[in-house]
Tab-separated table of C-alpha atoms (C1' of nucleotides) in Angstrom:
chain	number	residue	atom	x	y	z
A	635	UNK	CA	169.619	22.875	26.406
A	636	UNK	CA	170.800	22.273	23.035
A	637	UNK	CA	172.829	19.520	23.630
A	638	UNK	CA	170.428	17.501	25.724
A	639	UNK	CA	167.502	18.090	23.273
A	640	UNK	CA	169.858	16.387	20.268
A	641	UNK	CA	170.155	13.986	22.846
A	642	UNK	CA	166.411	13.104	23.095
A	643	UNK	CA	166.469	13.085	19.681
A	644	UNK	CA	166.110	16.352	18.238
A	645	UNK	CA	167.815	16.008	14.310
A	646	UNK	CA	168.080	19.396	12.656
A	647	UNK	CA	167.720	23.660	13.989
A	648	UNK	CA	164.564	23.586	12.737
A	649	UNK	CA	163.541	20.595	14.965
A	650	UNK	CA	165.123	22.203	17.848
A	651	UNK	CA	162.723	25.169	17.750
A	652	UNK	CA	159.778	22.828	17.133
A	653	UNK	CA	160.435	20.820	20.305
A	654	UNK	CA	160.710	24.084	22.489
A	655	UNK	CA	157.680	25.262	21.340
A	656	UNK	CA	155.710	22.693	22.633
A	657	UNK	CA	158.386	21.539	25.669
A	658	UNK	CA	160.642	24.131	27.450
A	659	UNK	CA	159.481	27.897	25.942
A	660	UNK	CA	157.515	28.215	29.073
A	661	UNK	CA	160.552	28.206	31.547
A	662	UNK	CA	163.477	28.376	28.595
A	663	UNK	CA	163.023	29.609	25.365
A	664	UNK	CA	165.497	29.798	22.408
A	665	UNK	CA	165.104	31.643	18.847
A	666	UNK	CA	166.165	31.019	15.656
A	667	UNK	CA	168.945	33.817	16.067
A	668	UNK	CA	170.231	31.779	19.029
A	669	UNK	CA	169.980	28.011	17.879
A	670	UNK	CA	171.904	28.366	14.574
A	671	UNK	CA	174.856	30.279	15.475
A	672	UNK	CA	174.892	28.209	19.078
A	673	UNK	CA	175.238	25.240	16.908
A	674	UNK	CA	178.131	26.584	14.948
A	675	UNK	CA	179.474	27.303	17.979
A	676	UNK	CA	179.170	23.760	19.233
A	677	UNK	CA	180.296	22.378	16.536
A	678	UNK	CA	183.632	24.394	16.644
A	679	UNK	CA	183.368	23.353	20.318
A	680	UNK	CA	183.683	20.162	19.316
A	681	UNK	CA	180.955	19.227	21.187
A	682	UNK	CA	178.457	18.202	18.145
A	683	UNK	CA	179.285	16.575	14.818
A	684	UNK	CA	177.176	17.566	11.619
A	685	UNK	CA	176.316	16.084	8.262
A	686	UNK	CA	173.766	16.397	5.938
A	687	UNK	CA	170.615	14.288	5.837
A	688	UNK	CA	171.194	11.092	3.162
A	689	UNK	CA	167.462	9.619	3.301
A	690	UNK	CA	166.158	13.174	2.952
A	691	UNK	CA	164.978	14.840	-0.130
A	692	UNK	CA	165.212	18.207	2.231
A	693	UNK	CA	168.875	19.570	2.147
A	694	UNK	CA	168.593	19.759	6.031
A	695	UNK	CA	171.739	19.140	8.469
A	696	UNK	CA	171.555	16.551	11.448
A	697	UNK	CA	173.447	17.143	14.358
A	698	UNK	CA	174.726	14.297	16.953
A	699	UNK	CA	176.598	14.383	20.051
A	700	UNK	CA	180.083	13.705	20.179
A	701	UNK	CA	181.268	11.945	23.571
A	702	UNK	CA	182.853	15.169	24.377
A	703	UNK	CA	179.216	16.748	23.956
A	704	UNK	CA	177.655	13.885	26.251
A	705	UNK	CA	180.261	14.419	28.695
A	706	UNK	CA	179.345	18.390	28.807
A	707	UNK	CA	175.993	17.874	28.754
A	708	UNK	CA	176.356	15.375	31.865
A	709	UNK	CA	178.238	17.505	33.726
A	710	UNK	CA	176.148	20.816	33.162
A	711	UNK	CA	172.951	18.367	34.200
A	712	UNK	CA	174.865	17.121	37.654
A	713	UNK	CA	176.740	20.744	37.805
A	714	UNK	CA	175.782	23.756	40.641
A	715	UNK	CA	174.248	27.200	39.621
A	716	UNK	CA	170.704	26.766	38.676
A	717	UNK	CA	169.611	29.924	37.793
A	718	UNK	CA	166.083	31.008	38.265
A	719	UNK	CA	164.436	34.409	37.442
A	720	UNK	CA	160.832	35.968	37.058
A	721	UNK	CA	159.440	38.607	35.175
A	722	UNK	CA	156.141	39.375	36.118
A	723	UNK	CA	154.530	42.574	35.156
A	724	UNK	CA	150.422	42.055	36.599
A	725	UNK	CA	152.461	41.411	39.817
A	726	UNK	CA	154.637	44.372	39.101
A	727	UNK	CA	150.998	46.202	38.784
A	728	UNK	CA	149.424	45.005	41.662
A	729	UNK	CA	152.725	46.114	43.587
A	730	UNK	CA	151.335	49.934	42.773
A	731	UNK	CA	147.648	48.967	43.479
A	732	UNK	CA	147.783	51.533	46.092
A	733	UNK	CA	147.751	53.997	42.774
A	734	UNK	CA	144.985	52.809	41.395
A	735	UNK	CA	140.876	52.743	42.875
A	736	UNK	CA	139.371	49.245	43.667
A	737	UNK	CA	138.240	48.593	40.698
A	738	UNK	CA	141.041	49.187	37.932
A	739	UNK	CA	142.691	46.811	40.183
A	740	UNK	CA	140.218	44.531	40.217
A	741	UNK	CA	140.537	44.406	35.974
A	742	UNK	CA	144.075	43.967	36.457
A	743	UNK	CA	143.067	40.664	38.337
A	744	UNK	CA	140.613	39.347	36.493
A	745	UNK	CA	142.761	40.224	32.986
A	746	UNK	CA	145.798	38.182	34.518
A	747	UNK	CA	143.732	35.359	35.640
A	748	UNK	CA	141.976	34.601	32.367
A	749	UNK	CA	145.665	35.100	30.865
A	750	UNK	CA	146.242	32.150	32.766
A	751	UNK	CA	143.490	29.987	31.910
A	752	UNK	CA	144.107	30.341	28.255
A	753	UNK	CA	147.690	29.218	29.040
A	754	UNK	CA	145.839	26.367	31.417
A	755	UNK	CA	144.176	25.327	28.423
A	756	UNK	CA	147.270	25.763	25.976
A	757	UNK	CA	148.941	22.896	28.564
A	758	UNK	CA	145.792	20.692	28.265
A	759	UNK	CA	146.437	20.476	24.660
A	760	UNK	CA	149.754	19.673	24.742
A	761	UNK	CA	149.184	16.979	27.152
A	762	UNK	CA	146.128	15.686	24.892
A	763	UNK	CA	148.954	14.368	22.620
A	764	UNK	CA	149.626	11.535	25.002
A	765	UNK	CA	152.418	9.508	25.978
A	766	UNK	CA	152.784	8.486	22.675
A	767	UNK	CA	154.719	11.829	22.267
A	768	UNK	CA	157.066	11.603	24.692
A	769	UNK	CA	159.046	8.220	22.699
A	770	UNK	CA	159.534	6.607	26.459
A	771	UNK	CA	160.661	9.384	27.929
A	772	UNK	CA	158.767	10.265	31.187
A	773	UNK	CA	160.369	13.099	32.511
A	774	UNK	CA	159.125	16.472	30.127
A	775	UNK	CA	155.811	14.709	31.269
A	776	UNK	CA	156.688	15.689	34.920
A	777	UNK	CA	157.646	18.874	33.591
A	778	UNK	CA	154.306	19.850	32.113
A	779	UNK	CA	152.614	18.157	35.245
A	780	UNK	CA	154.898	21.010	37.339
A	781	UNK	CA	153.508	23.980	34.745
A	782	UNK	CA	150.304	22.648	34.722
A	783	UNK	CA	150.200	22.686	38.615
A	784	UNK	CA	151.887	25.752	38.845
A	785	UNK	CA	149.214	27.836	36.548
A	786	UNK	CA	146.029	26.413	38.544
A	787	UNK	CA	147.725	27.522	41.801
A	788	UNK	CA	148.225	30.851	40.359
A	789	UNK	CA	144.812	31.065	38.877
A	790	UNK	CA	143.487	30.267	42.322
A	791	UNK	CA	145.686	32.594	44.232
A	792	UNK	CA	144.352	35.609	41.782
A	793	UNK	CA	140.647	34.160	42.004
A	794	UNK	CA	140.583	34.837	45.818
A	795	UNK	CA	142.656	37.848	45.136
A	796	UNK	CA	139.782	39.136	43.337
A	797	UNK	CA	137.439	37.662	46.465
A	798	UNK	CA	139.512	39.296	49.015
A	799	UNK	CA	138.701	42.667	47.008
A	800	UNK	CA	135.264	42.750	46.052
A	801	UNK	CA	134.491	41.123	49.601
A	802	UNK	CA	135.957	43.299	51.850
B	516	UNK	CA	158.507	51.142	37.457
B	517	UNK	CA	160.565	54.099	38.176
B	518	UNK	CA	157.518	56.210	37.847
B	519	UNK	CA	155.547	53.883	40.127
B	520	UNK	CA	158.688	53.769	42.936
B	521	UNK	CA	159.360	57.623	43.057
B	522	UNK	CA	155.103	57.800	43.232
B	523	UNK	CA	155.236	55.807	46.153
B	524	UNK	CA	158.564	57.992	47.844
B	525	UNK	CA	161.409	56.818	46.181
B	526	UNK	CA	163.332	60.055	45.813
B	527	UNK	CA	166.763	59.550	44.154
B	528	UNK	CA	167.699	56.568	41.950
B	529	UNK	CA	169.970	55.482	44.651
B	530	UNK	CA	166.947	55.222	46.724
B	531	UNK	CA	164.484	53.468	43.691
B	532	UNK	CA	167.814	50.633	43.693
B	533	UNK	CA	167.578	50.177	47.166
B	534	UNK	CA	163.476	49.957	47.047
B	535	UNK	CA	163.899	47.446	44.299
B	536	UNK	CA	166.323	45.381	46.417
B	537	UNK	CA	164.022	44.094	48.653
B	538	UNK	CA	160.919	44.565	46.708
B	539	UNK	CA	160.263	44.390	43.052
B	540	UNK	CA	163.505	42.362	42.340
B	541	UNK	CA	162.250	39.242	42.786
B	542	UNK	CA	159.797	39.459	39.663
B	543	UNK	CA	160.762	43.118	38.013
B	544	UNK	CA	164.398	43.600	38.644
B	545	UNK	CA	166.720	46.704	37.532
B	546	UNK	CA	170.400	47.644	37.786
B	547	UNK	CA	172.289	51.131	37.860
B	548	UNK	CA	173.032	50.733	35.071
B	549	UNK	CA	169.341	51.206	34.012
B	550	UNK	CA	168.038	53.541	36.591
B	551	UNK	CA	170.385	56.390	36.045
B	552	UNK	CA	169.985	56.572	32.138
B	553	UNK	CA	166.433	55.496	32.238
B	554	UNK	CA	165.965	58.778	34.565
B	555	UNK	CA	167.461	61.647	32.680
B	556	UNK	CA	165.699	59.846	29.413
B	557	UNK	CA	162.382	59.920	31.632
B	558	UNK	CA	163.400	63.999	32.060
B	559	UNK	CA	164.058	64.611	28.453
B	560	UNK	CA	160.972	62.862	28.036
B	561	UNK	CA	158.684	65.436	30.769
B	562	UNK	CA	157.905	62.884	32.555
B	563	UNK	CA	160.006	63.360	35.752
B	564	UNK	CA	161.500	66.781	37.160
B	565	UNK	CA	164.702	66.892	39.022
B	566	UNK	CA	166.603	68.919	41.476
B	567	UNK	CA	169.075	69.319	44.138
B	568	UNK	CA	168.237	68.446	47.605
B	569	UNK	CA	168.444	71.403	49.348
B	570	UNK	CA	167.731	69.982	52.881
B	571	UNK	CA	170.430	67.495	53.007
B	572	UNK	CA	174.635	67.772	52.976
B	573	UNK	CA	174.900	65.090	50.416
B	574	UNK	CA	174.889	66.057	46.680
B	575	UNK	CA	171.874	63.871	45.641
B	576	UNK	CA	169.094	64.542	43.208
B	577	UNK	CA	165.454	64.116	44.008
B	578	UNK	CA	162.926	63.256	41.276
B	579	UNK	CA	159.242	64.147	41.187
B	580	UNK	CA	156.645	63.478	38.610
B	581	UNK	CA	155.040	66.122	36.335
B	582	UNK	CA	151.076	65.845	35.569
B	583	UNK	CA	152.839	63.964	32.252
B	584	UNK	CA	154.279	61.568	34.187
B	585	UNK	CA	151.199	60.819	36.720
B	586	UNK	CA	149.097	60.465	33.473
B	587	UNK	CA	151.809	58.010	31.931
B	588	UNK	CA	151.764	55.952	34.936
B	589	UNK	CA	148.149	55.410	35.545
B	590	UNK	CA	147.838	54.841	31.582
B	591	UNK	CA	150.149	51.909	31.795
B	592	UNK	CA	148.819	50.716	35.532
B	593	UNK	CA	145.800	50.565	33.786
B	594	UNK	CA	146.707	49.181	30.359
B	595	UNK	CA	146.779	45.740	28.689
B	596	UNK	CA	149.724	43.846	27.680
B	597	UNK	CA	151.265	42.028	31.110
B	598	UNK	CA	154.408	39.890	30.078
B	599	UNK	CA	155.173	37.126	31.944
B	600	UNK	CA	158.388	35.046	31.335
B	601	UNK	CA	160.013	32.995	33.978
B	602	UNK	CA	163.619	31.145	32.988
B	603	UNK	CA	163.911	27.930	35.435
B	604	UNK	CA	167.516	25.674	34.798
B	605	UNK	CA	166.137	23.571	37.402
B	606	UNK	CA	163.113	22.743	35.514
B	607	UNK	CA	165.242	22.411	32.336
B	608	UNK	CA	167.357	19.909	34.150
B	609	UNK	CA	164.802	18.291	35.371
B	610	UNK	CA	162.867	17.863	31.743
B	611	UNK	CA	166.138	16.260	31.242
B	612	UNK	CA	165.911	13.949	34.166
B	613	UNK	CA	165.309	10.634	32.027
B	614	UNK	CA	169.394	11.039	31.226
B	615	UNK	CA	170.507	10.463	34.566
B	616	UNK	CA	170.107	8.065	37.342
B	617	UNK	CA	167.827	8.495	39.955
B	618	UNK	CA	169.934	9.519	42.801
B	619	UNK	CA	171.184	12.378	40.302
B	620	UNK	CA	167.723	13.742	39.554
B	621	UNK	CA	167.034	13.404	43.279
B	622	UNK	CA	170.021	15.638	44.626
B	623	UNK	CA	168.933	18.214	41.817
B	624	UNK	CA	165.539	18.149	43.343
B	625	UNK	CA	167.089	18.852	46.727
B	626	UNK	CA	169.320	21.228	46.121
B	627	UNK	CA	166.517	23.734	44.155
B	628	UNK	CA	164.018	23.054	47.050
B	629	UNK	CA	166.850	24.082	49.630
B	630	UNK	CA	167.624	26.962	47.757
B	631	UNK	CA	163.362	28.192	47.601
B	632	UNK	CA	163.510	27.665	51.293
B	633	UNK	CA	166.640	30.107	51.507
B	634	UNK	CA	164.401	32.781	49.537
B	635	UNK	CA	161.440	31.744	51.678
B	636	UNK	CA	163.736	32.559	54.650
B	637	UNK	CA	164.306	36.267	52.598
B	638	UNK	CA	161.203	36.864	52.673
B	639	UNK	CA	160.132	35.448	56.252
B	640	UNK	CA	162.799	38.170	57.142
B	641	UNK	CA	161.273	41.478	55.173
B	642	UNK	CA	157.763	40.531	56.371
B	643	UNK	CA	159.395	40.752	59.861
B	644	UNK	CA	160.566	44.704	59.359
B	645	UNK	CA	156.450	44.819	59.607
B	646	UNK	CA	154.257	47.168	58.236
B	647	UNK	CA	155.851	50.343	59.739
B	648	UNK	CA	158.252	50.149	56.362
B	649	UNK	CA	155.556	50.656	54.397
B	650	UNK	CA	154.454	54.112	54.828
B	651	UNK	CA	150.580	53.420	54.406
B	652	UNK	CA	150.689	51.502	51.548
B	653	UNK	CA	148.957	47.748	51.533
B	654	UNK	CA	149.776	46.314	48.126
B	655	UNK	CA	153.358	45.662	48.524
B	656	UNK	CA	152.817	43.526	51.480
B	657	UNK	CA	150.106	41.403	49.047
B	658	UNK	CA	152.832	41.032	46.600
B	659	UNK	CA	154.868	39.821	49.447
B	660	UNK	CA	152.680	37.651	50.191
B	661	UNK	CA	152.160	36.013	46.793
B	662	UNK	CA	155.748	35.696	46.438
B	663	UNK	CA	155.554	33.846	49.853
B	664	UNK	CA	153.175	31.452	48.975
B	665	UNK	CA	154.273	30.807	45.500
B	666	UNK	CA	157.637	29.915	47.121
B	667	UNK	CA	156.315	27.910	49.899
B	668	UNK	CA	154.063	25.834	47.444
B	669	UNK	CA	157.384	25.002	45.352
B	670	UNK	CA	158.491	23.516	48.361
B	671	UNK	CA	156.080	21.494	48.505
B	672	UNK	CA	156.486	20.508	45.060
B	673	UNK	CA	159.595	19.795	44.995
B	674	UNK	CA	159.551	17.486	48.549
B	675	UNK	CA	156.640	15.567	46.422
B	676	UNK	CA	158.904	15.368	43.754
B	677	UNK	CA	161.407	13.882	46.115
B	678	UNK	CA	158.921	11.232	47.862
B	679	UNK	CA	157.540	10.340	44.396
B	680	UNK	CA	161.147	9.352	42.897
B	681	UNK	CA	162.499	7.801	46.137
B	682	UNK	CA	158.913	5.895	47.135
B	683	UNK	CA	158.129	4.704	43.758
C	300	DC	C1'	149.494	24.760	-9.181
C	301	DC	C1'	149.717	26.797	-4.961
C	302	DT	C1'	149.888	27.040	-0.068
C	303	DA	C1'	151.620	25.564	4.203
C	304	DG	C1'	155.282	24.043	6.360
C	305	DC	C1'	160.247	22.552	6.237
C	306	DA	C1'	164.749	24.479	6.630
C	307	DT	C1'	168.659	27.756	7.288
C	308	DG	C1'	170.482	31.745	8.190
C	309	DT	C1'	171.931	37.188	9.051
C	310	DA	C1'	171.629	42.084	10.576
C	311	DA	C1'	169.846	45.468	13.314
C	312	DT	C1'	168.213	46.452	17.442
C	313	DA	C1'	167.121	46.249	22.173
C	314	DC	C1'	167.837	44.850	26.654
C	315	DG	C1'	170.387	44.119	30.745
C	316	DT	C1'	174.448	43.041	33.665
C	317	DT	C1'	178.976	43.713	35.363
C	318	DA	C1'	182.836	46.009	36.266
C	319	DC	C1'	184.832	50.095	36.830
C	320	DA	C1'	185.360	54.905	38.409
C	321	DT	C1'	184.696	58.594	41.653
C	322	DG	C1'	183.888	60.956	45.779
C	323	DA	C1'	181.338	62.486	49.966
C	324	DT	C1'	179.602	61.570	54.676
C	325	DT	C1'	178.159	59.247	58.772
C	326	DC	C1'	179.201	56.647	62.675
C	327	DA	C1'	181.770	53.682	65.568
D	1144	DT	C1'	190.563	57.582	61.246
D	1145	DG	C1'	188.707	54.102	58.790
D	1146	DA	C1'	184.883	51.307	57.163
D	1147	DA	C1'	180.336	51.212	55.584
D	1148	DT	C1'	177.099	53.339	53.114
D	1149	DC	C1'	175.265	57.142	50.396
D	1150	DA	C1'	175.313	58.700	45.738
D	1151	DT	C1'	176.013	59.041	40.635
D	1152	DG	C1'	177.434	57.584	36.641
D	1153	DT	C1'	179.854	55.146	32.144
D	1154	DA	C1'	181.870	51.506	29.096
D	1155	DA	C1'	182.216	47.031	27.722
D	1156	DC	C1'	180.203	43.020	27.215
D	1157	DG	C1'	176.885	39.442	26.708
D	1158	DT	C1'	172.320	37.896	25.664
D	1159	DA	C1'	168.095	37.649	23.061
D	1160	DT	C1'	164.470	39.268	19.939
D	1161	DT	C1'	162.740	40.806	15.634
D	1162	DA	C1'	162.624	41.406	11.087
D	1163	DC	C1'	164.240	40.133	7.018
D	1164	DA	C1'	165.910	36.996	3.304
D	1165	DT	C1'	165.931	32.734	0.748
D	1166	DG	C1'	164.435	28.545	-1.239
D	1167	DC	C1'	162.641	23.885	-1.346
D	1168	DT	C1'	158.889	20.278	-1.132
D	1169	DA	C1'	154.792	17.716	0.243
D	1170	DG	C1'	150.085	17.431	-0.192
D	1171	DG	C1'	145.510	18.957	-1.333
DNA sequence: CCTAGCATGTAATACGTTACATGATTCA
DNA sequence: TGAATCATGTAACGTATTACATGCTAGG
């Protein structure tokens, strides 16, 4: 992740962080505590090169990718093993619903759906910025589009959850 | 969890891993190596009783919950505070999509939609053990079913995906 | 001048997996 | 009798978060 986010243009550690924030934290996050040392550790790699910034009054360090960094990077994109995992704890609560009466179950819902539709209006946001954001690029568009998607679906599937139990 | 599994029958933490395995895992996973420390902490803690099984040739421990334990459970069932984190490489790869060609963001398309339609397979086959497993109980099957319609519309996400890049 | 944000980092802690170790029992 | 499964556990390792620490600078 690292090396492909210097690749779109991502300078320093700190700019790193900023671009997850607003980019990958919802299906890959990175802190601090990992992006520093991981760059270290690239570096040693030799998969980065580092110097500090000339133009900036900041003491800040810019990182670029050496060809044996592009080649990495290229072959972890085109590479197997895409590993995929959930945590999910409403679900996890829902799973003992059978504990609980109709109605604490119900608030579980409801609590989980508006969860959702702040985070719905979190992506909104995001996606106000416009394309002038992305510098050309058009595929963390298609990204958001998928989390976008992905949160009405599940605010819809816990909506007529919450049918299905007041209903009958 | 472990409260919640040996609530619903789970008896031993043999039998809470094997529950897991083709329950919970999928969005709340946990190893041995979890389960067997997390119980005797849950015992220290008065949560959980354990004892021998007298019934049964095999030297296995059964758990039950004390009034402590019920109470902890349906004060956390009931509670705020649901995290949700998912990590997707597949996603990540493809928010990096604009550094390959197109036939290289297509196969990564295809091979993460083949793989949801191996765990949509998974859980074709659980539903099919019907709802004698269940002892009673209705919510796990609704959590089955979420899991089998999130799955199913990622499918269909990802064989728009497809169209979209080889169409246009 | 002072606050928000830029910028870099470490240490302690927590979390979780994997591999290893051991042994009994059921069933073909 | 031998393989699969029941059953319990630990140690090492790897991963990730949180809290803390420091200091500069741009802009109101």
């Amino acid at each position: 992740m690292i090396l492909g986010l210097i690749r779109l243009g991502a300078r320093t550690g700190y700019d790193i962080k900023q671009t997850i924030e607003v980019t990958t934290r919802f299906f890959w996050n990175a802190s601090y505590g990992q992006i520093y040392p991981e760059l270290r550790r690239l570096e040693g790699a030799g998969l980065v090169e580092s110097r500090p910034d000339p133009g900036s009054s900041r003491k800040r360090t810019l990182y670029d990718l050496t060809p044996a960094g592009e080649k990495t990077l290229h072959e972890w994109l085109t590479g197997p093993g895409d590993l995929f995992d959930m945590r999910d704890e409403a679900l996890l609560k829902l799973f003992f619903g059978d504990l609980l009466a109709p109605d604490e179950v119900l608030a579980n819902l409801r609590r989980r759906r508006e969860s959702f539709e702040e985070v719905l209006g979190l992506f909104r946001a995001i996606e106000a910025r416009g394309p002038e954001a992305q510098h050309g690029y058009v595929y963390p568009k298609k990204t958001l589009d998928f989390g976008t998607e992905l949160v009405q679906w599940m605010i819809d599937w816990y909506a007529q959850a919450e049918r299905d139990l007041a209903g009958g």
